[in-house]
């Protein structure tokens, strides 16, 4: 039995003084940092500035030029010319810089906090040196419409990155065109649809099977493509229920879209059997490898029998998430499915690298041109800096970190680790605060908000909550033992407060930029405002 | 060492109002109406089903339809420790029988009835009694958490308890009941009456019904569209009770469908539904001109699909429709709240329960389904 008195990760008191500080004139540091987020009450950029204010004043053409060519705008067809100038913000450079610096201070970015709480998102460190490659004019100044002969370098890089990801996944071709994970899933679903259509079975195969713990984008993309979606529940051990799969597949099955490990962090050892059951019914199997960080260099989609897979380069391969995009996805397929991949692909004829646009069976474009090239550069640099052994070490360290954090967090009163009790997890864990909720009435969201007062945060899970009162943590390979100890201590302190001072937790956050956000406007199309124009109409009540 | 004695008391009129759409059986007047509509008592048969699966226990019971008849039907020996005053038994007889069983040394009390019978036990045993009791489900609705999920499951739990297995936990379980006259008028709402001590095996003893926060506004339209697509024009729909199915009926253009009863509708070629029969009885559903689709939603928290509050759906009707025409509707949240427990079947016909068991696609939204286990 564990002795909680000696292994409790909580500090004895949050205001405990640093024992190294003995000088009474120096204010002692608390055991947990006294974080306070900046609050600037910053307006939207559209509300700033003055009419006529400018950041850059381009010089007027010289009179001789104007006399020779006239107004260059006259050369544009009238249909392409604005009758009135666009309603852009008008402000100077310093005002712009200050605005965005303030906004950045009101954020808890991945470079600022111990970002292990965004489980499933694989928030690892993005090496800053890779940004210097992206900013190099030899990348940054290229235009995607340049002739292939003038961009051999970037074409070679894209081609090489494909070879690396083929080796990592075991698949025969990899497309780098998708701009994010969901775009990659959409690519997979589109390839699946094209495959069945080519075989004359598009009408018959109108169902896609996925699982309760797979990312909701799998179901969403399948539906967008016109499929019916059948969801498998987890069994008592947290695995997708294989008997339910047998009941779900049949002649109407187009594909299985499945993650492994799922968001519980539990690896499904029967995955090859899942694939076999679907193949026997004539369906394809797509492996959502958003959760690949714990299995890099250890298992591959090909060996599990999958027909398609996708990686999120902004997760496993370190290119940043970029606040919701653009990120980068990579779709791997077998040779049989390769003709359906989006184009152009980059081919090498032994001398030159050429974009191949002549792909009659392709699903078409997912993004313009080659994809999000800056992120392809970062992913390539990251893989090359690590090598094959390094990739495996990434996975091993991520798994070790996760199980270390699991060991710290499971000791906190009120936490439980549903499913497969006592067994280690791969790269993430979906915890439950159900016991704390029963004891205190507080919810996981309350605790997550209170964590913001200590300079960090966590994410609960997708909806609906299959694990009650969930919390999903994924520490990746980037975090040190000290980081993980600090994170666990914050959670322990928040849990202690929940039991001893629940009102503080219930009314949290107290030291963050925004106290509370109402959820309803985010879910209601009549109210949500995703652009300035929509904000003026829906929130300010202005008539366009 | 002999196993401790098991007491059995049967409320012979429990469930009488179910098949005839009366939503309960409380009181002599309702029972008279139920019989007039052709209802036959089934509680004795359900108690006998339990006893058939419960060999080798010392059985104490009351005379005639209050227990001895069930024991005889199951071929079980039983010692009669109480005789009701007359042929038409009442709640007072149940209370008297319970006291007699306790006095005779029963260490576990099986009672066959519904929520009203559970309340009679509370009245006889006093508040928060320690004596373990377990309900053999025979009522109409049964929202209390004191019932086995099926008469056979009652036998499993009782046998495990009698064998003294450590895995049989005793839990304080809530007795709740509905206001039946209000229910008949379509108003819902339940009251907590007390707690009984119940032996519990996982998934063998039912949970209390939980109220729903209501589906999100977009869901009924999505479910209705899905139902309309499956059923097709001119299809006959038998719609079970509950707020989900009622919202679907409303979305299909039949807002007059009952909230707590079973309704018969026909889908017009326009896609709208026409209400043919509101609050239908079992006998009215016996002679339908075409094979109907059965549209149901499980009871929140409990997971009951058949046999709780919808006894109007007889085994004959369900066999006619078959598994292929069983459309089960539930939001993902409702299924998730079952925490892996199956959807429950207790049609009154154990062979049909077995035939309907297994994995079924539950419609969760437009073009969406979740595979879920059905079990007796």
Tab-separated table of N, CA and C in Angstrom, chain A residues 121-181:
chain	number	residue	atom	x	y	z
A	121	UNK	N	-3.419	16.694	-27.918
A	121	UNK	CA	-2.883	17.692	-28.855
A	121	UNK	C	-1.364	17.622	-28.994
A	122	UNK	N	-0.704	16.826	-28.143
A	122	UNK	CA	0.746	16.624	-28.254
A	122	UNK	C	1.482	17.963	-28.312
A	123	UNK	N	1.355	18.725	-27.227
A	123	UNK	CA	1.950	20.062	-27.200
A	123	UNK	C	3.429	19.944	-26.847
A	124	UNK	N	4.230	19.652	-27.847
A	124	UNK	CA	5.663	19.528	-27.602
A	124	UNK	C	6.376	20.815	-28.003
A	125	UNK	N	7.624	20.912	-27.602
A	125	UNK	CA	8.425	22.074	-27.955
A	125	UNK	C	8.719	22.076	-29.456
A	126	UNK	N	8.514	23.240	-30.064
A	126	UNK	CA	8.872	23.402	-31.472
A	126	UNK	C	10.211	24.126	-31.520
A	127	UNK	N	11.285	23.442	-31.881
A	127	UNK	CA	12.613	24.080	-31.803
A	127	UNK	C	12.655	25.381	-32.603
A	128	UNK	N	13.169	26.429	-31.967
A	128	UNK	CA	13.138	27.751	-32.611
A	128	UNK	C	14.081	27.826	-33.806
A	129	UNK	N	15.103	26.967	-33.784
A	129	UNK	CA	16.038	27.011	-34.915
A	129	UNK	C	15.309	26.652	-36.214
A	130	UNK	N	14.281	25.837	-36.120
A	130	UNK	CA	13.565	25.457	-37.342
A	130	UNK	C	12.834	26.639	-37.959
A	131	UNK	N	12.503	27.627	-37.121
A	131	UNK	CA	11.862	28.828	-37.664
A	131	UNK	C	12.831	29.635	-38.527
A	132	UNK	N	14.132	29.553	-38.201
A	132	UNK	CA	15.089	30.320	-39.009
A	132	UNK	C	15.148	29.771	-40.435
A	133	UNK	N	14.937	28.444	-40.573
A	133	UNK	CA	14.908	27.880	-41.934
A	133	UNK	C	13.699	28.409	-42.697
A	134	UNK	N	12.569	28.474	-41.970
A	134	UNK	CA	11.329	28.912	-42.616
A	134	UNK	C	11.420	30.378	-43.025
A	135	UNK	N	12.119	31.183	-42.201
A	135	UNK	CA	12.213	32.624	-42.503
A	135	UNK	C	13.298	32.928	-43.535
A	136	UNK	N	14.126	31.943	-43.822
A	136	UNK	CA	15.181	32.147	-44.815
A	136	UNK	C	14.535	32.536	-46.140
A	137	UNK	N	15.059	33.569	-46.799
A	137	UNK	CA	14.441	34.009	-48.064
A	137	UNK	C	14.348	32.883	-49.096
A	138	UNK	N	15.239	31.898	-48.990
A	138	UNK	CA	15.185	30.807	-49.970
A	138	UNK	C	13.907	29.966	-49.806
A	139	UNK	N	13.242	30.087	-48.664
A	139	UNK	CA	11.916	29.497	-48.489
A	139	UNK	C	10.858	30.596	-48.527
A	140	UNK	N	11.088	31.625	-47.688
A	140	UNK	CA	10.039	32.627	-47.475
A	140	UNK	C	9.725	33.423	-48.736
A	141	UNK	N	10.706	33.608	-49.626
A	141	UNK	CA	10.493	34.480	-50.787
A	141	UNK	C	10.022	33.718	-52.022
A	142	UNK	N	9.834	32.424	-51.878
A	142	UNK	CA	9.374	31.661	-53.047
A	142	UNK	C	7.906	31.939	-53.328
A	143	UNK	N	7.555	31.865	-54.620
A	143	UNK	CA	6.155	31.959	-54.976
A	143	UNK	C	5.703	30.589	-55.484
A	144	UNK	N	4.528	30.138	-55.043
A	144	UNK	CA	4.125	28.781	-55.437
A	144	UNK	C	3.897	28.611	-56.932
A	145	UNK	N	3.759	29.710	-57.668
A	145	UNK	CA	3.568	29.579	-59.115
A	145	UNK	C	4.888	29.585	-59.882
A	146	UNK	N	6.013	29.639	-59.158
A	146	UNK	CA	7.294	29.623	-59.866
A	146	UNK	C	7.459	28.322	-60.637
A	147	UNK	N	8.231	28.409	-61.718
A	147	UNK	CA	8.496	27.210	-62.510
A	147	UNK	C	9.317	26.215	-61.686
A	148	UNK	N	9.026	24.911	-61.896
A	148	UNK	CA	9.668	23.878	-61.094
A	148	UNK	C	11.193	23.961	-61.155
A	149	UNK	N	11.698	24.409	-62.294
A	149	UNK	CA	13.158	24.441	-62.440
A	149	UNK	C	13.794	25.441	-61.481
A	150	UNK	N	12.998	26.399	-60.994
A	150	UNK	CA	13.549	27.430	-60.102
A	150	UNK	C	13.305	27.124	-58.629
A	151	UNK	N	12.584	26.036	-58.316
A	151	UNK	CA	12.283	25.699	-56.913
A	151	UNK	C	12.636	24.230	-56.648
A	152	UNK	N	13.727	23.783	-57.222
A	152	UNK	CA	14.131	22.390	-57.034
A	152	UNK	C	14.385	22.068	-55.563
A	153	UNK	N	14.879	23.055	-54.821
A	153	UNK	CA	15.203	22.811	-53.401
A	153	UNK	C	13.974	22.444	-52.591
A	154	UNK	N	12.923	23.238	-52.718
A	154	UNK	CA	11.732	22.969	-51.903
A	154	UNK	C	11.030	21.704	-52.391
A	155	UNK	N	11.088	21.457	-53.701
A	155	UNK	CA	10.487	20.214	-54.214
A	155	UNK	C	11.256	19.001	-53.678
A	156	UNK	N	12.571	19.123	-53.617
A	156	UNK	CA	13.382	18.021	-53.078
A	156	UNK	C	13.033	17.782	-51.606
A	157	UNK	N	12.866	18.883	-50.875
A	157	UNK	CA	12.539	18.752	-49.452
A	157	UNK	C	11.198	18.039	-49.267
A	158	UNK	N	10.211	18.431	-50.053
A	158	UNK	CA	8.889	17.793	-49.943
A	158	UNK	C	8.996	16.317	-50.311
A	159	UNK	N	9.734	16.029	-51.359
A	159	UNK	CA	9.915	14.644	-51.790
A	159	UNK	C	10.607	13.824	-50.716
A	160	UNK	N	11.650	14.389	-50.126
A	160	UNK	CA	12.390	13.667	-49.080
A	160	UNK	C	11.519	13.447	-47.840
A	161	UNK	N	10.745	14.468	-47.493
A	161	UNK	CA	9.866	14.314	-46.318
A	161	UNK	C	8.869	13.178	-46.562
A	162	UNK	N	8.385	13.080	-47.792
A	162	UNK	CA	7.491	11.964	-48.095
A	162	UNK	C	8.198	10.626	-47.876
A	163	UNK	N	9.467	10.525	-48.317
A	163	UNK	CA	10.199	9.252	-48.144
A	163	UNK	C	10.345	8.926	-46.648
A	164	UNK	N	10.627	9.958	-45.852
A	164	UNK	CA	10.777	9.719	-44.409
A	164	UNK	C	9.470	9.224	-43.795
A	165	UNK	N	8.365	9.859	-44.166
A	165	UNK	CA	7.070	9.478	-43.568
A	165	UNK	C	6.597	8.131	-44.094
A	166	UNK	N	7.025	7.765	-45.302
A	166	UNK	CA	6.731	6.412	-45.799
A	166	UNK	C	7.410	5.382	-44.906
A	167	UNK	N	8.646	5.675	-44.551
A	167	UNK	CA	9.383	4.743	-43.699
A	167	UNK	C	8.756	4.692	-42.295
A	168	UNK	N	8.357	5.848	-41.785
A	168	UNK	CA	7.800	5.899	-40.429
A	168	UNK	C	6.444	5.192	-40.357
A	169	UNK	N	5.651	5.286	-41.424
A	169	UNK	CA	4.307	4.693	-41.406
A	169	UNK	C	4.269	3.308	-42.034
A	170	UNK	N	5.246	3.028	-42.923
A	170	UNK	CA	5.221	1.770	-43.662
A	170	UNK	C	4.332	1.821	-44.894
A	171	UNK	N	3.729	2.988	-45.183
A	171	UNK	CA	2.821	3.072	-46.323
A	171	UNK	C	3.616	3.340	-47.614
A	172	UNK	N	2.917	3.220	-48.768
A	172	UNK	CA	3.616	3.292	-50.050
A	172	UNK	C	3.718	4.709	-50.609
A	173	UNK	N	2.725	5.539	-50.326
A	173	UNK	CA	2.801	6.947	-50.734
A	173	UNK	C	2.244	7.801	-49.595
A	174	UNK	N	2.765	9.030	-49.520
A	174	UNK	CA	2.285	9.955	-48.485
A	174	UNK	C	2.012	11.303	-49.150
A	175	UNK	N	0.809	11.834	-48.938
A	175	UNK	CA	0.496	13.181	-49.413
A	175	UNK	C	0.697	14.174	-48.278
A	176	UNK	N	1.320	15.291	-48.601
A	176	UNK	CA	1.578	16.321	-47.589
A	176	UNK	C	0.682	17.534	-47.802
A	177	UNK	N	-0.356	17.360	-48.612
A	177	UNK	CA	-1.166	18.518	-48.948
A	177	UNK	C	-2.106	18.988	-47.840
A	178	UNK	N	-2.656	18.115	-46.992
A	178	UNK	CA	-3.634	18.596	-46.013
A	178	UNK	C	-3.049	19.669	-45.086
A	179	UNK	N	-3.897	20.611	-44.694
A	179	UNK	CA	-3.432	21.731	-43.880
A	179	UNK	C	-3.640	21.535	-42.402
A	180	UNK	N	-4.142	20.356	-41.987
A	180	UNK	CA	-4.380	20.117	-40.564
A	180	UNK	C	-4.826	18.667	-40.393
A	181	UNK	N	-5.063	18.281	-39.150
A	181	UNK	CA	-5.481	16.908	-38.870
A	181	UNK	C	-6.835	16.596	-39.482
